[in-house]
Backbone as JSON, one array per atom type, in Angstrom:
{
  "sequence": "MSAVIVDGKAVAAELRAELAERIVEMSAGGEVPPSLAVVLCGDDPASAIYVRNKGRAAERAGVRFELHRPSGESSTAELVDLVRSLDADAGVDGILVQLPLPPQIDAAAVMACISPEKDADGFHPYNFGLLAEGHPGVVAPGTPLGCMELLRRSQFEIRGSRAVVIGRSAIVGRPLALLLTNADATVTICHSRTPDLAGVCREADILVAAIGRPRMVDASYVKPGAFVIDVGTTPRDGVVVGDVDRESVEPVAGWLTPVPGGVGPMTIAMLLRTTVALARARRGLAPE",
  "N": [[29.13, -9.55, -4.27], [26.88, -6.95, -4.77], [23.49, -6.12, -3.82], [20.77, -5.75, -6.16], [19.38, -2.62, -6.4], [16.14, -1.79, -6.0], [14.24, 0.33, -7.84], [11.74, 2.07, -6.78], [10.57, 4.53, -7.38], [10.89, 4.81, -10.16], [9.44, 2.61, -11.12], [6.91, 3.25, -10.16], [6.42, 5.57, -11.63], [6.24, 4.47, -14.2], [3.92, 2.95, -13.84], [2.01, 4.99, -13.35], [2.06, 6.24, -15.83], [1.04, 4.19, -17.45], [-1.51, 3.98, -16.33], [-2.51, 6.5, -16.97], [-2.78, 6.26, -19.74], [-4.81, 4.3, -19.87], [-6.9, 5.71, -18.71], [-7.28, 7.74, -20.55], [-8.19, 6.18, -22.67], [-10.59, 5.26, -21.55], [-11.98, 7.67, -21.36], [-12.14, 8.33, -24.04], [-13.96, 6.48, -24.83], [-16.27, 7.54, -23.97], [-16.61, 7.54, -21.22], [-16.62, 9.01, -17.95], [-13.71, 10.39, -16.36], [-12.0, 8.48, -13.8], [-12.65, 9.04, -10.29], [-11.38, 10.2, -7.18], [-12.05, 10.64, -3.83], [-10.78, 12.24, -1.04], [-10.56, 12.38, 2.45], [-9.35, 14.55, 4.77], [-8.72, 15.11, 7.98], [-7.9, 17.15, 10.66], [-4.59, 18.23, 11.83], [-2.23, 16.86, 11.3], [1.08, 16.84, 10.33], [2.5, 14.94, 8.72], [0.42, 13.52, 7.53], [-0.72, 15.51, 5.97], [1.3, 15.91, 4.08], [1.36, 13.37, 2.85], [-1.2, 13.33, 1.69], [-1.05, 15.5, -0.04], [0.88, 14.57, -1.83], [-0.5, 12.38, -2.9], [-2.58, 13.72, -4.19], [-1.2, 15.18, -6.19], [-0.07, 13.07, -7.69], [-2.4, 11.81, -8.55], [-3.56, 13.78, -10.2], [-1.62, 13.96, -12.21], [-1.95, 11.49, -13.39], [-4.47, 11.66, -14.39], [-6.67, 11.19, -12.83], [-9.56, 12.34, -11.24], [-9.39, 14.39, -8.47], [-10.63, 14.9, -5.3], [-10.46, 16.85, -2.5], [-11.38, 16.85, 0.82], [-11.62, 18.76, 3.67], [-12.48, 18.64, 6.64], [-12.98, 20.29, 9.82], [-10.52, 19.95, 12.41], [-11.71, 19.77, 14.83], [-13.98, 18.38, 14.47], [-16.8, 16.18, 15.05], [-17.43, 12.64, 15.57], [-19.92, 12.04, 14.45], [-20.21, 14.1, 12.56], [-18.15, 13.55, 10.73], [-18.95, 11.02, 9.91], [-21.33, 11.67, 8.59], [-20.27, 13.16, 6.43], [-18.67, 11.23, 5.07], [-20.6, 9.34, 4.43], [-22.14, 10.86, 2.67], [-20.35, 11.14, 0.54], [-20.1, 8.48, -0.17], [-22.59, 8.01, -1.16], [-22.6, 9.54, -3.41], [-22.8, 9.48, -6.8], [-20.85, 10.36, -8.5], [-18.42, 9.84, -7.39], [-15.8, 7.58, -7.31], [-13.86, 6.3, -5.74], [-13.02, 6.26, -2.26], [-11.08, 7.64, 0.33], [-10.12, 7.81, 3.61], [-7.94, 9.64, 5.35], [-5.68, 8.43, 7.67], [-3.85, 9.01, 10.77], [-6.96, 9.82, 12.5], [-8.25, 12.64, 14.39], [-8.16, 12.35, 18.01], [-10.7, 12.4, 19.24], [-12.43, 11.22, 17.53], [-14.18, 8.37, 16.39], [-12.58, 6.21, 14.63], [-13.13, 3.72, 13.45], [-15.9, 3.74, 13.17], [-16.21, 5.73, 11.27], [-14.79, 4.73, 9.04], [-16.34, 2.52, 8.49], [-18.41, 3.49, 7.03], [-17.76, 3.55, 4.4], [-18.45, 1.99, 1.43], [-17.75, -1.37, 0.2], [-17.4, -1.24, -2.57], [-16.32, 1.23, -3.04], [-13.98, 1.38, -1.75], [-11.09, 2.58, -1.64], [-8.71, 2.29, -0.23], [-8.64, -0.33, 0.53], [-9.34, -1.38, 3.03], [-11.74, -2.34, 3.98], [-13.65, -4.77, 5.78], [-15.05, -6.66, 4.23], [-13.69, -6.69, 1.76], [-11.22, -7.49, 2.7], [-11.89, -10.05, 3.51], [-12.47, -11.27, 1.03], [-9.92, -11.23, -0.05], [-8.64, -12.96, 1.74], [-9.91, -15.31, 1.08], [-8.84, -15.8, -1.36], [-9.77, -14.7, -3.75], [-9.57, -13.56, -7.13], [-8.24, -10.42, -8.35], [-8.9, -8.71, -6.21], [-9.7, -5.91, -4.03], [-7.14, -4.36, -2.24], [-4.91, -3.15, 0.38], [-2.7, -0.41, -0.48], [0.12, -0.49, 0.02], [0.92, -3.29, 0.44], [0.11, -4.21, -2.12], [1.85, -2.72, -3.69], [4.33, -3.81, -2.95], [4.06, -6.4, -4.03], [3.93, -5.77, -6.72], [6.47, -4.72, -7.21], [8.0, -7.03, -6.86], [7.04, -8.58, -9.03], [7.66, -6.97, -11.26], [10.35, -7.01, -11.11], [10.8, -9.43, -12.04], [10.92, -11.6, -10.36], [10.63, -14.91, -9.21], [7.84, -15.75, -7.68], [6.15, -17.89, -7.13], [6.38, -20.91, -5.38], [8.41, -19.98, -3.8], [9.96, -19.23, -0.6], [8.61, -17.16, 1.77], [9.01, -14.63, 4.2], [7.38, -12.54, 6.41], [7.89, -9.85, 8.42], [6.02, -8.56, 10.82], [2.63, -7.93, 11.57], [0.47, -6.3, 11.0], [-2.81, -5.06, 10.08], [-2.71, -3.44, 7.95], [-0.38, -3.76, 6.46], [1.32, -6.18, 7.01], [-0.41, -8.57, 7.4], [-2.25, -8.47, 5.08], [-0.31, -8.54, 3.02], [0.92, -10.99, 3.46], [-1.21, -12.66, 2.76], [-1.53, -12.0, 0.03], [0.91, -12.93, -0.98], [0.63, -15.64, -0.35], [-1.56, -16.25, -2.0], [-0.25, -16.03, -4.39], [1.15, -18.32, -4.51], [3.39, -18.6, -2.86], [5.18, -19.9, 0.0], [4.4, -18.97, 3.14], [5.5, -17.29, 6.09], [4.49, -15.55, 8.92], [6.02, -13.28, 11.01], [6.83, -11.75, 14.21], [7.38, -9.53, 17.04], [7.54, -11.37, 19.09], [8.42, -13.73, 18.07], [10.34, -16.64, 18.35], [13.86, -16.9, 17.87], [14.09, -15.05, 15.7], [15.83, -14.0, 13.71], [16.93, -16.36, 12.69], [14.68, -17.61, 11.52], [14.11, -15.75, 9.54], [16.36, -15.99, 7.91], [15.76, -18.13, 6.33], [14.29, -17.24, 4.25], [13.38, -16.59, 0.88], [12.09, -14.39, 0.03], [12.06, -11.57, 1.91], [10.3, -9.55, 4.04], [10.34, -6.55, 5.72], [8.45, -5.09, 8.03], [8.0, -3.81, 10.52], [8.5, -1.53, 11.91], [10.85, -0.8, 13.29], [13.68, 0.92, 13.32], [16.36, 0.1, 11.2], [16.58, -2.51, 12.13], [16.79, -5.0, 10.86], [19.52, -6.71, 9.94], [22.46, -8.03, 8.28], [22.53, -10.56, 9.4], [20.01, -11.54, 9.33], [19.42, -12.24, 6.77], [19.13, -14.33, 3.97], [21.57, -15.27, 1.62], [21.25, -13.69, -1.52], [18.55, -13.17, -1.3], [15.35, -11.53, -1.81], [14.83, -8.53, -0.5], [12.5, -6.6, 1.09], [11.87, -3.46, 2.22], [9.71, -1.97, 4.3], [9.61, -0.15, 6.27], [9.28, 3.13, 7.69], [10.54, 5.4, 9.46], [10.84, 8.51, 10.97], [13.92, 10.09, 11.6], [16.19, 12.21, 12.97], [15.63, 14.13, 11.0], [15.52, 12.67, 8.64], [14.09, 9.92, 6.75], [14.01, 6.65, 7.91], [14.5, 3.22, 7.22], [13.41, -0.17, 8.09], [15.45, -1.85, 7.58], [18.92, -2.35, 7.78], [20.69, -0.94, 5.57], [23.41, -0.72, 4.81], [24.57, -2.98, 5.93], [23.03, -5.07, 4.85], [22.94, -4.86, 2.05], [25.3, -5.99, 0.72], [24.69, -8.69, 0.92], [22.07, -9.42, 0.14], [20.02, -10.25, -2.77], [18.24, -8.57, -4.07], [17.07, -5.34, -3.14], [14.86, -3.08, -1.64], [15.03, 0.4, -1.38], [14.96, 2.92, 1.24], [14.38, 6.26, 1.51], [12.29, 5.9, -1.51], [11.66, 3.36, -2.4], [9.35, 1.25, -1.59], [7.53, 3.23, -0.84], [6.76, 5.21, -3.0], [5.34, 3.41, -4.56], [3.07, 2.79, -3.11], [1.29, 4.94, -3.43], [0.96, 4.87, -6.22], [-0.31, 2.38, -6.53], [-2.65, 2.86, -5.14], [-3.89, 4.61, -6.93], [-4.2, 2.88, -9.1], [-6.0, 1.07, -8.0], [-8.18, 2.78, -7.68], [-8.84, 3.3, -10.35], [-9.57, 0.7, -11.09], [-11.82, 0.32, -9.43], [-13.47, 2.27, -10.54], [-13.87, 1.27, -13.14], [-15.23, -1.08, -12.54], [-17.57, -0.06, -11.39], [-18.68, 1.12, -13.58], [-19.33, -0.99, -15.11], [-17.4, -2.04, -16.78], [-14.98, -4.25, -18.24], [-12.54, -5.83, -16.15], [-8.99, -5.02, -16.03]],
  "CA": [[28.17, -8.94, -5.21], [25.88, -6.15, -4.08], [22.1, -6.3, -4.24], [20.11, -4.83, -7.1], [18.53, -1.68, -5.68], [14.89, -1.73, -6.75], [13.86, 1.74, -7.93], [10.29, 2.21, -6.7], [10.14, 5.76, -8.05], [10.82, 4.56, -11.6], [8.32, 1.69, -11.38], [5.68, 4.01, -9.91], [6.23, 6.45, -12.78], [5.73, 3.61, -15.28], [2.52, 2.62, -13.53], [1.17, 6.17, -13.56], [1.94, 6.45, -17.28], [0.11, 3.17, -17.94], [-2.86, 4.36, -15.89], [-2.93, 7.67, -17.76], [-3.23, 5.75, -21.04], [-6.1, 3.64, -19.68], [-7.91, 6.73, -18.43], [-7.55, 8.38, -21.85], [-9.03, 5.24, -23.42], [-11.93, 5.3, -20.95], [-12.62, 8.94, -21.73], [-12.44, 8.26, -25.48], [-15.16, 5.65, -24.97], [-17.42, 8.26, -23.43], [-16.7, 7.44, -19.77], [-16.01, 10.1, -17.17], [-12.48, 9.93, -15.7], [-12.18, 8.01, -12.43], [-12.53, 10.09, -9.28], [-10.97, 9.78, -5.84], [-12.33, 11.61, -2.78], [-9.94, 12.04, 0.15], [-10.95, 13.15, 3.63], [-8.2, 14.85, 5.64], [-9.23, 15.81, 9.17], [-6.84, 17.37, 11.64], [-3.42, 18.99, 11.39], [-1.03, 16.03, 11.33], [1.93, 17.27, 9.2], [2.81, 13.82, 7.83], [-0.8, 13.22, 6.76], [-0.87, 16.57, 4.96], [2.27, 15.63, 3.02], [0.89, 12.18, 2.13], [-2.37, 13.68, 0.87], [-0.59, 16.36, -1.14], [1.54, 13.71, -2.82], [-1.55, 11.62, -3.55], [-3.28, 14.62, -5.1], [-0.35, 15.46, -7.35], [0.02, 11.85, -8.5], [-3.71, 11.6, -9.18], [-3.73, 14.75, -11.28], [-0.73, 13.59, -13.31], [-2.47, 10.29, -14.07], [-5.78, 11.94, -14.98], [-7.74, 10.86, -11.88], [-10.13, 13.53, -10.6], [-9.04, 14.34, -7.05], [-11.43, 15.79, -4.46], [-9.97, 16.89, -1.14], [-12.33, 17.37, 1.8], [-10.84, 19.07, 4.88], [-13.29, 19.04, 7.79], [-12.23, 20.83, 10.96], [-9.94, 19.0, 13.35], [-12.61, 19.7, 15.98], [-15.2, 17.69, 14.05], [-17.22, 15.03, 15.83], [-17.59, 11.4, 14.8], [-21.16, 12.14, 13.68], [-20.0, 14.99, 11.41], [-17.35, 12.83, 9.74], [-19.8, 9.95, 9.38], [-22.23, 12.3, 7.61], [-19.48, 13.52, 5.24], [-18.27, 10.03, 4.34], [-21.83, 8.76, 3.87], [-22.54, 11.64, 1.49], [-19.43, 10.78, -0.55], [-20.42, 7.12, -0.58], [-23.85, 8.05, -1.93], [-22.39, 10.38, -4.59], [-22.51, 8.65, -7.98], [-19.67, 10.88, -9.18], [-17.21, 9.44, -6.66], [-15.49, 6.15, -7.52], [-13.08, 5.78, -4.62], [-12.98, 7.11, -1.06], [-9.98, 7.37, 1.24], [-10.06, 8.63, 4.82], [-6.54, 9.64, 5.79], [-5.44, 8.13, 9.09], [-4.8, 8.91, 11.87], [-7.95, 10.85, 12.73], [-8.12, 13.22, 15.73], [-8.48, 11.37, 19.06], [-12.11, 12.37, 19.66], [-13.23, 10.59, 16.48], [-14.18, 6.91, 16.31], [-12.13, 5.95, 13.26], [-13.8, 2.53, 12.93], [-17.25, 4.12, 12.76], [-16.1, 6.51, 10.02], [-14.36, 3.84, 7.96], [-17.42, 1.58, 8.19], [-19.38, 4.14, 6.14], [-17.3, 3.39, 3.02], [-18.9, 0.69, 0.89], [-16.65, -2.12, -0.43], [-17.24, -0.84, -3.97], [-15.61, 2.51, -3.12], [-12.92, 1.26, -0.74], [-9.82, 2.78, -2.36], [-7.6, 1.88, 0.62], [-8.66, -1.78, 0.72], [-9.41, -1.71, 4.45], [-13.07, -2.84, 4.36], [-13.61, -6.19, 6.14], [-15.54, -7.5, 3.12], [-12.59, -6.85, 0.8], [-10.19, -8.31, 3.36], [-12.37, -11.42, 3.45], [-12.26, -11.77, -0.33], [-8.48, -11.47, -0.17], [-8.32, -14.17, 2.52], [-10.45, -16.46, 0.36], [-8.08, -16.0, -2.57], [-10.45, -14.23, -4.96], [-8.7, -12.77, -8.02], [-8.6, -9.03, -8.6], [-9.53, -8.09, -5.05], [-9.19, -4.64, -3.53], [-6.23, -4.59, -1.12], [-4.16, -1.94, 0.71], [-1.73, -0.03, -1.5], [1.5, -0.87, 0.3], [1.14, -4.68, 0.04], [0.02, -4.32, -3.59], [3.09, -2.17, -4.24], [5.38, -4.82, -2.75], [3.87, -7.47, -5.01], [4.24, -5.25, -8.06], [7.92, -4.64, -7.31], [8.48, -8.4, -7.08], [6.7, -9.02, -10.39], [8.38, -6.19, -12.28], [11.75, -7.43, -11.02], [10.79, -10.78, -12.62], [11.26, -12.56, -9.32], [9.7, -16.05, -9.21], [7.16, -15.83, -6.38], [5.61, -19.24, -6.96], [7.31, -21.89, -4.83], [9.43, -19.35, -2.95], [9.69, -19.13, 0.83], [8.51, -15.75, 2.12], [8.85, -14.3, 5.61], [6.92, -11.17, 6.63], [8.04, -9.42, 9.81], [4.97, -7.57, 11.06], [1.32, -8.55, 11.38], [-0.58, -5.27, 10.97], [-3.87, -5.25, 9.09], [-2.46, -2.52, 6.83], [0.72, -4.26, 5.63], [1.79, -7.55, 7.21], [-1.41, -9.61, 7.13], [-2.67, -8.54, 3.67], [0.8, -8.93, 2.15], [1.07, -12.44, 3.61], [-2.27, -13.28, 1.96], [-1.2, -11.82, -1.39], [2.0, -13.87, -1.29], [0.05, -16.98, -0.33], [-2.37, -16.4, -3.21], [0.68, -16.14, -5.51], [1.79, -19.64, -4.38], [4.56, -18.64, -1.99], [4.99, -20.48, 1.33], [4.56, -17.72, 3.9], [5.55, -17.25, 7.54], [4.37, -14.22, 9.52], [6.78, -13.16, 12.26], [6.58, -10.53, 14.98], [8.37, -9.3, 18.09], [7.62, -12.52, 20.01], [8.86, -14.93, 17.35], [11.65, -17.12, 18.8], [14.93, -16.98, 16.87], [13.57, -14.31, 14.54], [16.86, -13.93, 12.66], [17.05, -17.68, 12.08], [13.52, -17.82, 10.64], [14.25, -14.85, 8.38], [17.42, -16.47, 7.03], [15.22, -19.15, 5.44], [13.39, -16.59, 3.29], [13.76, -16.09, -0.44], [11.51, -13.04, 0.06], [12.01, -11.11, 3.29], [9.63, -8.26, 4.14], [10.5, -5.93, 7.04], [7.36, -4.12, 8.23], [7.81, -3.88, 11.98], [8.63, -0.2, 12.48], [12.03, -0.66, 14.14], [14.73, 1.39, 12.4], [17.6, -0.65, 10.94], [16.62, -3.73, 12.93], [17.17, -6.15, 10.04], [20.88, -6.6, 9.41], [22.88, -9.16, 7.43], [22.3, -11.84, 10.08], [18.63, -11.94, 9.06], [19.21, -12.33, 5.33], [19.67, -15.43, 3.16], [22.26, -14.72, 0.44], [20.47, -13.65, -2.75], [17.13, -12.96, -1.03], [14.7, -10.27, -2.21], [14.51, -7.89, 0.77], [11.58, -5.47, 0.92], [11.88, -2.62, 3.42], [8.48, -1.17, 4.36], [9.73, 0.77, 7.4], [9.45, 4.58, 7.46], [10.61, 6.05, 10.77], [11.62, 9.75, 10.94], [15.02, 10.13, 12.57], [17.14, 13.3, 12.69], [15.29, 14.82, 9.76], [15.46, 11.78, 7.48], [13.26, 8.74, 6.94], [14.86, 5.47, 8.04], [13.77, 1.98, 7.06], [13.63, -1.25, 9.06], [16.61, -2.62, 7.13], [20.23, -1.7, 7.82], [21.1, -1.1, 4.17], [24.86, -0.91, 4.69], [24.87, -4.36, 6.29], [22.26, -6.04, 4.06], [23.15, -4.73, 0.59], [26.26, -6.96, 0.16], [24.22, -10.07, 1.06], [20.8, -9.64, -0.57], [20.02, -10.21, -4.23], [17.49, -7.37, -4.4], [16.77, -4.58, -1.93], [14.13, -1.83, -1.86], [15.62, 1.42, -0.52], [14.11, 3.87, 1.95], [13.15, 6.36, 0.71], [12.4, 5.62, -2.94], [11.35, 1.97, -2.73], [7.93, 0.91, -1.5], [6.71, 4.43, -0.65], [6.11, 5.69, -4.22], [4.45, 2.38, -5.08], [1.81, 2.82, -2.37], [0.41, 5.91, -4.09], [0.65, 4.37, -7.57], [-1.28, 1.3, -6.42], [-3.92, 3.51, -4.78], [-4.5, 5.11, -8.17], [-4.62, 1.73, -9.89], [-7.21, 0.57, -7.37], [-9.26, 3.73, -8.0], [-9.24, 3.03, -11.74], [-10.27, -0.58, -11.1], [-13.14, 0.55, -8.86], [-14.25, 3.03, -11.52], [-14.26, 0.36, -14.22], [-16.24, -2.0, -12.01], [-18.82, 0.68, -11.2], [-19.22, 1.43, -14.91], [-19.63, -2.24, -15.81], [-16.36, -2.34, -17.76], [-14.19, -5.44, -17.92], [-11.29, -5.53, -15.43], [-7.79, -5.09, -16.86]],
  "C": [[27.11, -8.2, -4.43], [24.49, -6.39, -4.65], [21.71, -5.32, -5.34], [19.2, -3.93, -6.28], [17.28, -1.42, -6.54], [14.35, -0.3, -6.69], [12.34, 1.88, -7.96], [9.77, 3.46, -7.38], [9.95, 5.52, -9.55], [9.64, 3.65, -11.93], [7.0, 2.42, -11.18], [5.39, 4.96, -11.07], [5.71, 5.68, -13.99], [4.26, 3.29, -15.07], [1.6, 3.8, -13.78], [0.99, 6.44, -15.05], [0.97, 5.44, -17.89], [-1.33, 3.52, -17.57], [-3.39, 5.54, -16.69], [-3.45, 7.24, -19.13], [-4.6, 5.09, -20.93], [-7.21, 4.66, -19.46], [-8.27, 7.48, -19.71], [-8.46, 7.48, -22.68], [-10.45, 5.22, -22.88], [-12.68, 6.55, -21.38], [-13.0, 8.95, -23.2], [-13.69, 7.43, -25.73], [-16.39, 6.29, -24.37], [-17.57, 8.2, -21.93], [-16.06, 8.65, -19.1], [-14.75, 9.57, -16.51], [-12.76, 9.43, -14.29], [-11.97, 9.14, -11.43], [-12.21, 9.49, -7.92], [-11.26, 10.92, -4.87], [-11.52, 11.26, -1.55], [-10.41, 12.96, 1.26], [-9.73, 13.31, 4.53], [-8.71, 15.7, 6.8], [-8.11, 15.95, 10.18], [-5.64, 18.04, 11.02], [-2.13, 18.19, 11.48], [-0.15, 16.36, 10.12], [2.23, 16.14, 8.22], [1.61, 13.49, 6.95], [-0.99, 14.25, 5.66], [0.08, 16.34, 3.79], [1.81, 14.45, 2.18], [-0.25, 12.55, 1.18], [-1.96, 14.57, -0.29], [0.07, 15.53, -2.23], [0.52, 12.86, -3.59], [-2.29, 12.48, -4.57], [-2.48, 14.91, -6.35], [-0.25, 14.25, -8.28], [-1.28, 11.58, -9.24], [-3.9, 12.53, -10.38], [-2.85, 14.42, -12.48], [-1.28, 12.4, -14.1], [-3.82, 10.54, -14.73], [-6.95, 11.52, -14.1], [-8.24, 12.16, -11.25], [-9.98, 13.39, -9.08], [-9.86, 15.37, -6.29], [-10.88, 15.72, -3.04], [-11.0, 17.55, -0.23], [-11.58, 17.54, 3.12], [-11.76, 19.55, 6.0], [-12.41, 19.5, 8.94], [-11.69, 19.71, 11.84], [-10.75, 18.86, 14.61], [-13.89, 18.94, 15.66], [-15.51, 16.52, 14.98], [-17.28, 13.79, 14.94], [-18.81, 11.5, 13.91], [-20.97, 13.01, 12.43], [-19.18, 14.29, 10.33], [-18.14, 11.69, 9.11], [-20.74, 10.52, 8.31], [-21.49, 12.63, 6.32], [-19.16, 12.28, 4.42], [-19.49, 9.35, 3.73], [-22.29, 9.52, 2.63], [-21.64, 11.35, 0.29], [-19.75, 9.39, -1.07], [-21.68, 7.09, -1.43], [-23.71, 8.84, -3.22], [-21.97, 9.52, -5.78], [-21.28, 9.12, -8.73], [-18.36, 10.52, -8.52], [-16.99, 7.95, -6.84], [-14.75, 5.53, -6.35], [-13.04, 6.78, -3.49], [-11.81, 6.67, -0.2], [-10.08, 8.34, 2.41], [-8.64, 8.53, 5.36], [-6.45, 9.42, 7.29], [-4.07, 8.65, 9.5], [-5.79, 10.06, 11.9], [-7.73, 11.44, 14.12], [-8.68, 12.27, 16.8], [-9.96, 11.31, 19.45], [-13.0, 11.64, 18.66], [-13.07, 9.08, 16.52], [-13.85, 6.53, 14.87], [-12.87, 4.75, 12.65], [-15.2, 2.87, 12.44], [-17.22, 4.9, 11.44], [-15.76, 5.6, 8.85], [-15.48, 2.88, 7.55], [-18.45, 2.17, 7.23], [-18.96, 4.05, 4.67], [-17.73, 2.02, 2.52], [-17.71, -0.03, 0.25], [-16.37, -1.7, -1.86], [-16.5, 0.47, -4.14], [-14.39, 2.54, -2.19], [-11.54, 1.36, -1.39], [-8.62, 2.31, -1.56], [-7.55, 0.38, 0.87], [-8.76, -2.22, 2.16], [-10.75, -2.33, 4.87], [-12.99, -4.33, 4.68], [-14.09, -7.13, 5.03], [-14.42, -7.75, 2.11], [-11.45, -7.67, 1.4], [-10.59, -9.78, 3.33], [-12.2, -12.05, 2.08], [-10.78, -12.1, -0.56], [-8.1, -12.77, 0.54], [-8.82, -15.42, 1.82], [-9.74, -16.72, -0.97], [-8.77, -15.58, -3.84], [-9.5, -13.41, -5.82], [-9.18, -11.32, -8.12], [-9.23, -8.32, -7.44], [-8.93, -6.72, -4.76], [-8.34, -4.93, -2.3], [-5.5, -3.28, -0.82], [-3.01, -1.7, -0.26], [-0.32, -0.5, -1.24], [1.76, -2.34, -0.02], [1.06, -4.89, -1.47], [1.3, -3.81, -4.24], [4.25, -3.12, -4.09], [5.29, -5.92, -3.79], [4.25, -7.01, -6.42], [5.76, -5.13, -8.25], [8.54, -6.02, -7.54], [8.24, -8.82, -8.53], [7.51, -8.28, -11.43], [9.88, -6.43, -12.2], [11.93, -8.84, -11.57], [11.28, -11.82, -11.61], [10.2, -13.66, -9.31], [9.09, -16.21, -7.82], [6.69, -17.25, -6.11], [6.69, -20.2, -6.47], [8.38, -21.3, -3.93], [9.0, -19.4, -1.49], [9.72, -17.66, 1.2], [8.33, -15.6, 3.63], [8.48, -12.83, 5.71], [7.07, -10.86, 8.1], [7.06, -8.29, 10.04], [3.61, -8.16, 10.72], [0.18, -7.53, 11.39], [-1.6, -5.59, 9.89], [-3.67, -4.37, 7.87], [-1.39, -3.07, 5.9], [0.93, -5.76, 5.81], [0.79, -8.63, 6.84], [-1.86, -9.64, 5.66], [-1.54, -8.95, 2.73], [1.04, -10.44, 2.25], [0.01, -13.18, 2.79], [-1.99, -13.16, 0.46], [-0.09, -12.78, -1.82], [1.5, -15.31, -1.3], [-0.76, -17.24, -1.59], [-1.51, -16.52, -4.47], [1.54, -17.4, -5.4], [3.15, -19.61, -3.7], [4.19, -19.38, -0.7], [5.38, -19.4, 2.34], [4.58, -17.97, 5.41], [5.41, -15.8, 7.99], [5.1, -14.22, 10.86], [6.45, -11.84, 12.94], [7.59, -10.47, 16.14], [8.52, -10.49, 19.04], [7.99, -13.83, 19.3], [10.22, -15.39, 17.86], [12.62, -17.24, 17.63], [14.49, -16.3, 15.57], [14.59, -14.28, 13.4], [16.99, -15.27, 11.94], [15.91, -17.99, 11.14], [13.68, -16.98, 9.37], [15.31, -15.35, 7.4], [16.95, -17.58, 6.08], [14.46, -18.55, 4.26], [14.06, -16.25, 1.97], [13.24, -14.66, -0.61], [11.39, -12.65, 1.52], [11.42, -9.7, 3.31], [9.76, -7.75, 5.57], [9.45, -4.83, 7.18], [7.01, -4.07, 9.71], [7.99, -2.53, 12.66], [9.77, -0.02, 13.46], [13.22, -0.31, 13.25], [15.97, 0.52, 12.4], [17.71, -1.93, 11.77], [17.15, -4.92, 12.14], [18.56, -5.92, 9.47], [21.22, -7.88, 8.64], [22.59, -10.51, 8.08], [20.89, -12.37, 9.86], [18.43, -12.41, 7.61], [19.89, -13.54, 4.71], [20.38, -14.83, 1.95], [21.39, -14.82, -0.82], [19.01, -13.37, -2.55], [16.66, -11.61, -1.57], [14.21, -9.64, -0.91], [13.69, -6.63, 0.5], [11.48, -4.72, 2.24], [10.66, -1.71, 3.4], [8.58, -0.1, 5.44], [9.92, 2.21, 6.97], [9.4, 5.29, 8.81], [11.43, 7.33, 10.64], [12.7, 9.72, 12.01], [16.02, 11.2, 12.13], [16.9, 13.93, 11.32], [15.27, 13.97, 8.51], [14.56, 10.59, 7.81], [14.14, 7.5, 6.89], [14.0, 4.22, 7.93], [14.05, 0.99, 8.18], [14.88, -2.06, 8.76], [17.87, -1.76, 7.24], [20.88, -1.9, 6.45], [22.59, -1.4, 4.04], [25.26, -2.36, 4.97], [24.26, -5.36, 5.31], [22.62, -6.01, 2.58], [24.19, -5.72, 0.04], [25.77, -8.4, 0.16], [23.0, -10.35, 0.19], [21.0, -9.66, -2.08], [19.32, -8.98, -4.77], [17.17, -6.66, -3.09], [15.99, -3.32, -2.31], [14.66, -0.78, -0.89], [14.54, 2.21, 0.23], [14.89, 5.17, 2.08], [13.38, 5.88, -0.73], [12.11, 4.19, -3.34], [9.86, 1.72, -2.73], [7.05, 2.15, -1.45], [6.02, 4.93, -1.91], [5.11, 4.7, -4.8], [3.09, 2.4, -4.38], [0.81, 3.76, -3.05], [0.01, 5.42, -5.48], [-0.41, 3.27, -7.52], [-2.64, 1.82, -5.95], [-4.64, 4.0, -6.03], [-4.97, 3.95, -9.04], [-5.9, 1.13, -9.32], [-8.4, 1.47, -7.69], [-9.76, 3.51, -9.41], [-10.02, 1.72, -11.82], [-11.68, -0.45, -10.52], [-14.05, 1.29, -9.84], [-14.72, 2.13, -12.65], [-15.37, -0.59, -13.75], [-17.59, -1.3, -11.86], [-19.47, 1.04, -12.53], [-19.56, 0.17, -15.71], [-18.63, -2.6, -16.87], [-15.55, -3.54, -17.3], [-12.95, -5.04, -17.16], [-10.1, -5.72, -16.36], [-6.72, -5.89, -16.14]]
}
């Protein structure tokens, strides 16, 4: 029996439609639509594509999208001034600084200028701390949130399951492990120095591959019937390749997110959902 291929594009489209309805309701109540300000500095082609996709998705959902494109020669001080001005702007609900920034810029100094209340990417240490403490409704990075949403919309029972996350980055691995823990899964974080990595992974009901090694996870890593989430996105010969060897894993897994078309579309959809949540909080509206 082959795995169910989880269609992230379809789920993301459902989410955007739901968000569009909420935004219409907010506007009908006299509120201004939520707004997202994105700072894109430099000429990284992948970043430009990501930002363009974010802008299109935002416009379709009814989120006001502001793109700021400072010169790639900008200094840290110039970017800090820009981000501080956006943070002080009452018309901006969420702020996202697209990474990576040019090498001459201190990315940490720029990101520190975003207040937790406008942290659309969920990278602020304060929001990460709330997540670690298990607070409900916290702001978190879009990719981990998208993974959780795919699990829930697939009606997979997270509570009581054994989850293994390969990768410990602050953008995906660590926050996703916390989200799974908060949802009552028993979680193990693995990495390149984990002994018998395949053996540990075979114990997982939920296996997340977020290590950035193309097709590293094959059938020997997968428990029959497991929900396998592929977060990897490595360009290779003109196509994007995941961390999971789909041909090997699909006959073994119960569910599998494809690359492309799995987690990727969910990242943007969850960014928009976070922006709407930040806007509601800033307006004193009840969370949804």
